[in-house]
Amino acid sequence: MSTTVVLGAQWGDEGKGKVTDFFASSADYVVRFQGGNNAGHTIVVEDEKIALSLIPSGVLYPSCIPVIGSGCVIDIGFLEKEIEMLNSKDINTTKLAISSNAHVVMPYHKLLDELIEESLGENKIGTTKKGIGPCYVDKIQRNGIRIQDLLDDKIFEKKVKQNVEDKNQLLTKIYNKDPLSPEEIIKEFKSYKNLITNHIKDTSLIISNAIKENKNVLFEGAQGTLLDIDHGTYPFVTSSNTSSGNAAIGSGVGPLNLDKIVGVTKAYISRVGSGPFITEQDNEIGNYLIEKGAEFGVVTGRRRRCGWLDLISLKYSVRVNSLSELFITKLDVLSGLEEIKLCIGYQNGQEVINDYPYEQNILYNAKPVYETYKGWTEDITSVKKFDDLPENAKKYINAIADYIKIPITFISVGPERNQNIVIDYD
């Protein structure tokens, strides 16, 4: 049996798409366990970029079965477009399995997401306005609509009418908007029934049987650890648990079935939207990283904020996720910088903090404590072995590994599938 969890160790956008694609090449199943189409994974195949938001990356391999687990929320209209996009590229989507217990993003969720975000003004979260948060709210309030409800017209219509009645109270009395028509929503979703029916499965049973049969199962996370609803930089987080514990919960298998947990980090760090960012470089260095690293959101196209790699938050991700190894992406982006910095502490008044703080005000007020390393000018995009990297690049990577105390087993040196260094410690 081989089960692997791949998840982001930062604020998302770490290049997980490429890493999951790397593992998916030998996986029998790839399982998405949280989030919705607020996430984006980009995979480069022979100079063609394939951007996926809902469907797991395993769909690109004919022998692999992609699974959307119960911890996800699904915009079916968006899913339809993603399936059409893949089919237009002759990528088979018929094996896609969707949990009957996953929740459905409804039109009122997207509308409320936008209205709530606008009402926050300067305190806005930076949501993608895809309806993800309001959908999870309905899930927790136990009045959400699940994928399986689409199979029973009476149940679906009853739930839609009840939800629209409730949401219209908010829309008309709080936000001064026109009420929604439940009949129009019901009509729209009936058109999705043929699309979705053949994909609805008991995915918990499918995954459990696969594990019993010693199949290779990959659990694919979205966003990143610092966006976890419980463990991230709250309230500037996503609406689901992005850390490794949810790989079991969001897919319906027990935690003892998880063999390996791989964290993904960029050689620097970035985030989209609002929230604290101690090592942010709002200067020429930040602009360099943004432009050279093409740091623009897959889903929103928003310019990302960039800064030096933060080892305090990375060590925190190792702890929260029980990471067994680390994959580093975009090392090539640092080529050409005269010097590179690593954050090894937070200066909070007279105190230097070496562990991630539990008080949010520290994250807003602390200053980074850096160690500085010499950069390199060599083009590393064709390097295949760690020993062939420039000496300064090796020192930088080794410094990261020494600090976080877990092995770095994979280094990406370019966007292409094959631009990787795989380090075997056996």
Coordinates of C-alpha atoms in Angstrom, one line a residue:
M1 CA 0.0 0.0 0.0
S2 CA 1.2 3.5 -0.8
T3 CA -0.8 6.6 0.2
T4 CA 0.6 10.1 -0.2
V5 CA -0.8 13.4 0.9
V6 CA 0.5 16.5 -1.0
L7 CA -0.4 19.9 0.3
G8 CA 0.8 23.5 0.4
A9 CA 3.1 24.6 3.3
Q10 CA 2.5 28.3 2.7
W11 CA -0.5 30.5 1.6
G12 CA -1.1 28.4 -1.4
D13 CA 0.2 28.9 -5.0
E14 CA 3.3 26.9 -4.1
G15 CA 3.3 24.9 -7.4
K16 CA 1.3 22.0 -6.0
G17 CA -0.1 21.3 -9.5
K18 CA 3.3 20.3 -10.8
V19 CA 4.1 18.2 -7.6
T20 CA 0.8 16.4 -7.7
D21 CA 1.3 15.7 -11.4
F22 CA 4.7 14.2 -10.5
F23 CA 3.1 11.8 -8.1
A24 CA 0.0 11.2 -10.2
S25 CA 2.1 9.7 -13.0
S26 CA 2.3 6.5 -10.8
A27 CA -1.0 6.9 -8.9
D28 CA -4.0 4.7 -9.4
Y29 CA -6.3 7.3 -7.7
V30 CA -5.9 11.0 -7.1
V31 CA -8.3 12.4 -4.4
R32 CA -9.2 16.0 -3.8
F33 CA -10.3 16.4 -0.2
Q34 CA -11.2 20.0 0.4
G35 CA -12.0 23.4 -1.1
G36 CA -13.7 24.2 -4.4
N37 CA -13.0 26.1 -7.6
N38 CA -11.3 28.8 -5.5
A39 CA -8.1 26.8 -5.9
G40 CA -6.0 26.6 -9.1
H41 CA -3.4 24.0 -10.1
T42 CA -1.4 24.7 -13.3
I43 CA 0.4 21.9 -15.1
V44 CA 2.7 22.6 -18.1
V45 CA 2.7 19.8 -20.7
E46 CA 4.8 20.4 -23.7
D47 CA 4.5 24.2 -23.5
E48 CA 0.8 24.0 -23.0
K49 CA -0.6 25.2 -19.7
I50 CA -3.5 23.2 -18.3
A51 CA -5.3 25.0 -15.4
L52 CA -7.4 22.8 -13.1
S53 CA -9.5 24.1 -10.2
L54 CA -11.9 21.3 -9.3
I55 CA -10.9 18.1 -11.1
P56 CA -7.8 16.4 -9.6
S57 CA -4.6 16.4 -11.7
G58 CA -4.7 12.6 -12.0
V59 CA -7.3 13.1 -14.8
L60 CA -4.3 13.8 -17.2
Y61 CA -3.2 10.1 -16.9
P62 CA -5.5 7.5 -18.6
S63 CA -4.8 4.9 -16.0
C64 CA -5.6 7.1 -13.0
I65 CA -9.0 7.7 -11.5
P66 CA -9.7 11.2 -10.2
V67 CA -11.9 11.6 -7.2
I68 CA -13.6 14.6 -5.7
G69 CA -14.1 13.8 -2.0
S70 CA -16.9 14.7 0.5
G71 CA -14.9 17.6 2.0
C72 CA -15.1 19.6 -1.3
V73 CA -17.8 22.0 -2.4
I74 CA -18.7 21.9 -6.1
D75 CA -19.9 24.6 -8.5
I76 CA -21.5 22.2 -11.0
G77 CA -21.7 24.9 -13.8
F78 CA -17.9 25.4 -13.4
L79 CA -17.3 21.7 -13.3
E80 CA -19.2 21.3 -16.6
K81 CA -16.9 23.9 -18.2
E82 CA -13.8 22.2 -16.8
I83 CA -14.9 18.8 -18.2
E84 CA -15.6 20.5 -21.6
M85 CA -12.1 22.1 -21.5
L86 CA -10.5 18.7 -20.8
N87 CA -12.5 16.9 -23.4
S88 CA -11.6 19.5 -26.0
K89 CA -8.0 18.4 -25.4
D90 CA -8.8 14.8 -25.8
I91 CA -8.5 14.1 -22.1
N92 CA -10.9 11.5 -20.9
T93 CA -13.1 12.5 -17.9
T94 CA -15.4 9.6 -17.8
K95 CA -13.6 8.0 -14.8
L96 CA -14.2 11.1 -12.6
A97 CA -15.8 10.0 -9.3
I98 CA -17.6 12.6 -7.2
S99 CA -18.6 12.0 -3.6
S100 CA -22.4 11.9 -3.0
N101 CA -21.8 13.8 0.2
A102 CA -19.9 16.8 -1.3
H103 CA -21.8 20.0 -1.1
V104 CA -23.1 22.1 -4.0
V105 CA -22.2 25.7 -4.5
M106 CA -25.5 27.4 -5.4
P107 CA -26.1 30.7 -7.1
Y108 CA -27.1 32.4 -3.9
H109 CA -23.7 31.4 -2.3
K110 CA -21.8 33.3 -5.0
L111 CA -24.0 36.3 -4.8
L112 CA -23.7 36.4 -1.0
D113 CA -20.0 35.9 -1.2
E114 CA -19.7 39.0 -3.3
L115 CA -22.0 41.1 -1.2
I116 CA -20.4 40.2 2.1
E117 CA -16.9 40.9 0.8
E118 CA -18.0 44.3 -0.6
S119 CA -19.7 45.2 2.7
L120 CA -16.4 44.7 4.6
G121 CA -14.7 47.6 2.8
E122 CA -11.1 48.0 4.0
N123 CA -11.5 44.9 6.2
K124 CA -12.2 42.6 3.2
I125 CA -10.8 39.1 3.4
G126 CA -9.7 38.8 -0.3
T127 CA -12.1 36.0 -1.1
T128 CA -12.3 34.8 -4.7
K129 CA -16.1 35.4 -4.6
K130 CA -16.8 31.9 -5.8
G131 CA -19.3 31.2 -3.1
I132 CA -17.1 28.8 -1.2
G133 CA -17.4 30.4 2.2
P134 CA -21.2 30.7 2.2
C135 CA -21.5 27.1 0.9
Y136 CA -19.4 25.9 3.9
V137 CA -21.6 28.0 6.2
D138 CA -24.7 26.2 5.0
K139 CA -22.9 22.9 5.4
I140 CA -22.1 23.7 9.1
Q141 CA -25.7 25.0 9.6
R142 CA -27.0 21.7 8.3
N143 CA -29.1 23.2 5.5
G144 CA -26.7 22.7 2.6
I145 CA -27.5 20.9 -0.6
R146 CA -25.4 17.8 -1.3
I147 CA -24.5 16.2 -4.6
Q148 CA -26.8 13.2 -3.8
D149 CA -29.8 15.6 -3.5
L150 CA -29.7 16.0 -7.3
L151 CA -30.7 12.4 -7.7
D152 CA -34.1 13.1 -6.0
D153 CA -36.1 15.9 -7.6
K154 CA -38.5 16.2 -4.7
I155 CA -35.7 16.5 -2.1
F156 CA -33.8 18.9 -4.3
E157 CA -36.7 21.2 -5.0
K158 CA -37.7 21.3 -1.3
K159 CA -34.2 22.2 -0.2
V160 CA -33.8 24.9 -2.9
K161 CA -37.1 26.5 -2.1
Q162 CA -36.3 26.5 1.6
N163 CA -32.9 28.0 1.1
V164 CA -34.0 30.6 -1.4
E165 CA -36.7 31.8 1.0
D166 CA -34.1 32.2 3.8
K167 CA -31.5 33.9 1.5
N168 CA -34.0 36.3 0.0
Q169 CA -34.5 37.7 3.5
L170 CA -30.9 38.7 3.5
L171 CA -30.8 39.8 -0.1
T172 CA -33.9 42.1 0.2
K173 CA -33.7 43.3 3.8
I174 CA -30.0 43.6 4.4
Y175 CA -28.5 44.2 1.0
N176 CA -31.4 45.8 -0.8
K177 CA -31.2 43.4 -3.7
D178 CA -33.9 41.8 -5.8
P179 CA -35.1 38.3 -4.6
L180 CA -34.0 35.2 -6.3
S181 CA -36.4 32.8 -8.1
P182 CA -36.2 29.2 -6.8
E183 CA -37.9 28.0 -10.0
E184 CA -35.1 29.4 -12.2
I185 CA -32.4 27.8 -10.0
I186 CA -34.3 24.4 -10.0
K187 CA -34.5 24.6 -13.8
E188 CA -30.8 25.4 -14.2
F189 CA -29.7 22.5 -12.0
K190 CA -32.0 20.0 -13.7
S191 CA -30.0 20.6 -16.8
Y192 CA -26.9 19.4 -14.9
K193 CA -28.4 16.1 -13.9
N194 CA -27.3 14.1 -16.9
L195 CA -23.8 15.5 -16.6
I196 CA -23.4 14.6 -12.9
T197 CA -25.4 11.4 -12.4
N198 CA -22.8 8.9 -13.8
H199 CA -20.0 10.5 -11.7
I200 CA -21.8 10.3 -8.3
K201 CA -20.2 7.5 -6.2
D202 CA -19.5 6.3 -2.7
T203 CA -16.0 7.6 -2.9
S204 CA -15.2 6.7 0.7
L205 CA -15.8 3.0 -0.2
I206 CA -13.9 3.3 -3.5
I207 CA -10.8 4.8 -1.8
S208 CA -10.9 2.3 1.1
N209 CA -11.1 -0.6 -1.3
A210 CA -8.2 0.8 -3.3
I211 CA -6.1 1.0 -0.2
K212 CA -7.0 -2.6 0.7
E213 CA -5.9 -3.7 -2.8
N214 CA -2.5 -1.9 -2.3
K215 CA -3.2 0.6 -5.0
N216 CA -1.3 3.9 -5.1
V217 CA -3.5 6.7 -3.8
L218 CA -2.6 10.4 -3.8
F219 CA -4.5 12.9 -1.7
E220 CA -4.3 16.4 -3.3
G221 CA -4.7 19.4 -1.1
A222 CA -5.7 22.9 -2.3
Q223 CA -4.7 26.3 -1.0
G224 CA -2.1 26.0 1.8
T225 CA -1.5 25.4 5.5
L226 CA -1.4 29.1 6.4
L227 CA -4.9 29.4 4.9
D228 CA -6.3 26.7 7.1
I229 CA -9.6 27.8 8.8
D230 CA -8.2 26.6 12.2
H231 CA -4.5 26.9 11.9
G232 CA -4.0 29.8 9.4
T233 CA -3.8 33.5 9.7
Y234 CA -7.4 33.9 10.7
P235 CA -9.6 35.6 9.5
F236 CA -7.6 35.9 6.3
V237 CA -8.0 32.2 5.5
T238 CA -10.0 29.9 3.4
S239 CA -13.2 28.2 4.6
S240 CA -11.9 24.7 5.0
N241 CA -9.2 22.7 6.7
T242 CA -6.2 22.7 4.3
S243 CA -3.8 20.8 6.7
S244 CA -3.1 17.1 6.5
G245 CA -5.6 15.9 9.0
N246 CA -8.4 16.8 6.6
A247 CA -7.0 14.4 4.0
A248 CA -8.6 11.6 6.0
I249 CA -11.8 13.4 7.0
G250 CA -12.4 15.0 3.6
S251 CA -12.0 11.7 1.7
G252 CA -13.6 9.3 4.2
V253 CA -10.7 7.1 5.2
G254 CA -9.0 6.7 8.6
P255 CA -5.8 8.6 9.4
L256 CA -3.8 5.4 9.9
N257 CA -4.1 4.9 6.1
L258 CA -1.9 7.9 5.3
D259 CA 1.7 6.8 4.8
K260 CA 3.5 9.9 3.6
I261 CA 2.8 13.6 3.9
V262 CA 4.6 15.9 1.5
G263 CA 4.7 19.6 1.9
V264 CA 5.2 22.0 -1.0
T265 CA 6.9 25.4 -0.6
K266 CA 8.3 27.9 -3.0
A267 CA 11.9 28.9 -2.7
Y268 CA 10.4 32.2 -1.6
I269 CA 6.9 32.9 -0.4
S270 CA 3.8 34.6 -1.7
R271 CA 0.2 35.2 -0.8
V272 CA -2.9 36.6 -2.5
G273 CA -5.3 38.9 -0.8
S274 CA -5.2 40.6 2.6
G275 CA -3.6 39.5 5.8
P276 CA -0.2 39.7 7.7
F277 CA 3.0 38.9 5.8
I278 CA 6.1 39.4 7.8
T279 CA 8.7 38.9 5.1
E280 CA 6.8 40.7 2.3
Q281 CA 9.0 42.7 -0.1
D282 CA 7.0 45.6 -1.3
N283 CA 10.0 46.8 -3.3
E284 CA 12.2 46.0 -6.3
I285 CA 12.9 42.5 -4.9
G286 CA 9.2 41.8 -4.6
N287 CA 8.6 43.1 -8.2
Y288 CA 11.4 40.9 -9.4
L289 CA 9.9 37.8 -7.8
I290 CA 6.4 38.6 -9.1
E291 CA 7.6 39.2 -12.7
K292 CA 10.1 36.4 -13.0
G293 CA 7.9 33.9 -11.1
A294 CA 4.8 34.9 -13.0
E295 CA 3.1 35.4 -9.7
F296 CA -0.5 36.0 -10.8
G297 CA -3.4 34.0 -9.4
V298 CA -4.7 31.0 -11.5
V299 CA -8.3 31.6 -10.5
T300 CA -8.4 35.4 -10.1
G301 CA -5.4 36.7 -12.1
R302 CA -4.6 38.9 -9.1
R303 CA -1.0 40.0 -8.6
R304 CA 0.5 38.1 -5.7
R305 CA 2.4 39.6 -2.8
C306 CA 5.9 38.2 -2.6
G307 CA 8.8 38.0 -0.1
W308 CA 11.7 36.1 1.3
L309 CA 11.2 32.5 2.5
D310 CA 9.9 32.4 6.1
L311 CA 11.4 29.5 8.0
I312 CA 9.3 30.2 11.1
S313 CA 6.0 29.6 9.3
L314 CA 7.6 26.7 7.4
K315 CA 8.6 25.0 10.6
Y316 CA 5.0 25.6 11.8
S317 CA 3.7 23.8 8.7
V318 CA 6.0 20.9 9.4
R319 CA 4.5 20.6 12.9
V320 CA 0.8 21.1 12.0
N321 CA 0.9 18.6 9.2
S322 CA 3.5 16.1 10.4
L323 CA 5.3 16.6 7.1
S324 CA 7.6 13.7 6.2
E325 CA 9.4 15.5 3.4
L326 CA 9.5 18.8 1.6
F327 CA 9.3 19.7 -2.1
I328 CA 10.7 23.1 -3.1
T329 CA 9.5 24.7 -6.3
K330 CA 10.6 27.7 -8.3
L331 CA 14.3 27.7 -7.2
D332 CA 15.1 29.0 -10.7
V333 CA 13.2 32.2 -9.9
L334 CA 16.0 33.2 -7.5
S335 CA 18.7 32.9 -10.1
G336 CA 20.2 36.3 -10.8
L337 CA 19.8 37.8 -7.3
E338 CA 23.0 39.0 -5.7
E339 CA 21.9 38.0 -2.2
I340 CA 19.0 35.9 -0.8
K341 CA 17.5 36.0 2.6
L342 CA 15.9 33.5 4.9
C343 CA 13.7 34.6 7.8
I344 CA 14.9 32.7 11.0
G345 CA 13.0 34.6 13.7
Y346 CA 10.5 37.3 14.4
Q347 CA 11.6 40.4 16.3
N348 CA 8.7 41.3 18.7
G349 CA 9.9 44.3 20.7
Q350 CA 13.0 43.2 22.6
E351 CA 12.2 39.5 22.1
V352 CA 13.1 37.3 19.2
I353 CA 10.5 34.6 18.5
N354 CA 11.6 31.3 17.0
D355 CA 8.2 29.5 17.0
Y356 CA 5.1 30.6 15.1
P357 CA 3.2 33.0 17.5
Y358 CA -0.3 32.2 18.7
E359 CA -1.2 35.9 19.1
Q360 CA -2.3 37.5 15.9
N361 CA -1.1 41.0 16.8
I362 CA 2.5 39.7 16.7
L363 CA 2.1 38.6 13.1
Y364 CA 1.1 42.2 12.3
N365 CA 3.8 44.0 14.3
A366 CA 6.8 41.7 14.4
K367 CA 9.9 42.3 12.1
P368 CA 11.8 39.6 10.3
V369 CA 15.2 38.4 11.5
Y370 CA 17.2 37.4 8.5
E371 CA 20.2 35.3 7.6
T372 CA 21.7 36.4 4.3
Y373 CA 23.1 34.1 1.6
K374 CA 25.0 34.9 -1.6
G375 CA 23.0 34.4 -4.7
W376 CA 24.0 32.8 -8.0
T377 CA 23.8 33.9 -11.7
E378 CA 23.9 30.5 -13.4
D379 CA 20.9 29.2 -15.4
I380 CA 19.8 26.1 -13.4
T381 CA 16.7 25.2 -15.5
S382 CA 18.4 22.1 -17.0
V383 CA 20.0 20.8 -13.9
K384 CA 19.0 17.2 -13.0
K385 CA 21.2 16.5 -10.0
F386 CA 21.6 18.3 -6.7
D387 CA 25.4 18.2 -6.9
D388 CA 25.2 20.0 -10.2
L389 CA 23.6 23.1 -8.7
P390 CA 25.7 26.2 -8.1
E391 CA 27.4 26.1 -4.7
N392 CA 25.4 29.0 -3.4
A393 CA 22.2 27.3 -4.4
K394 CA 23.2 24.2 -2.6
K395 CA 24.0 26.2 0.6
Y396 CA 20.6 27.8 0.4
I397 CA 18.8 24.5 0.1
N398 CA 20.9 22.9 2.9
A399 CA 20.2 25.8 5.2
I400 CA 16.4 25.3 4.8
A401 CA 16.7 21.5 5.4
D402 CA 18.9 22.1 8.5
Y403 CA 16.4 24.4 10.0
I404 CA 13.2 22.5 9.4
K405 CA 14.7 19.1 10.2
I406 CA 13.0 17.1 7.5
P407 CA 14.5 16.0 4.1
I408 CA 14.1 18.0 1.0
T409 CA 13.5 15.4 -1.7
F410 CA 12.4 17.3 -4.8
I411 CA 13.5 20.7 -6.3
S412 CA 11.7 22.2 -9.2
V413 CA 14.0 24.3 -11.5
G414 CA 11.4 25.3 -14.1
P415 CA 7.7 25.0 -15.0
E416 CA 8.0 22.0 -17.3
R417 CA 7.1 18.5 -16.1
N418 CA 10.7 17.3 -16.4
Q419 CA 12.5 20.3 -14.9
N420 CA 13.0 18.7 -11.6
I421 CA 15.8 17.4 -9.3
V422 CA 14.8 14.3 -7.3
I423 CA 17.0 13.6 -4.3
D424 CA 17.1 10.0 -3.2
Y425 CA 18.4 9.6 0.4
D426 CA 18.3 5.8 0.3

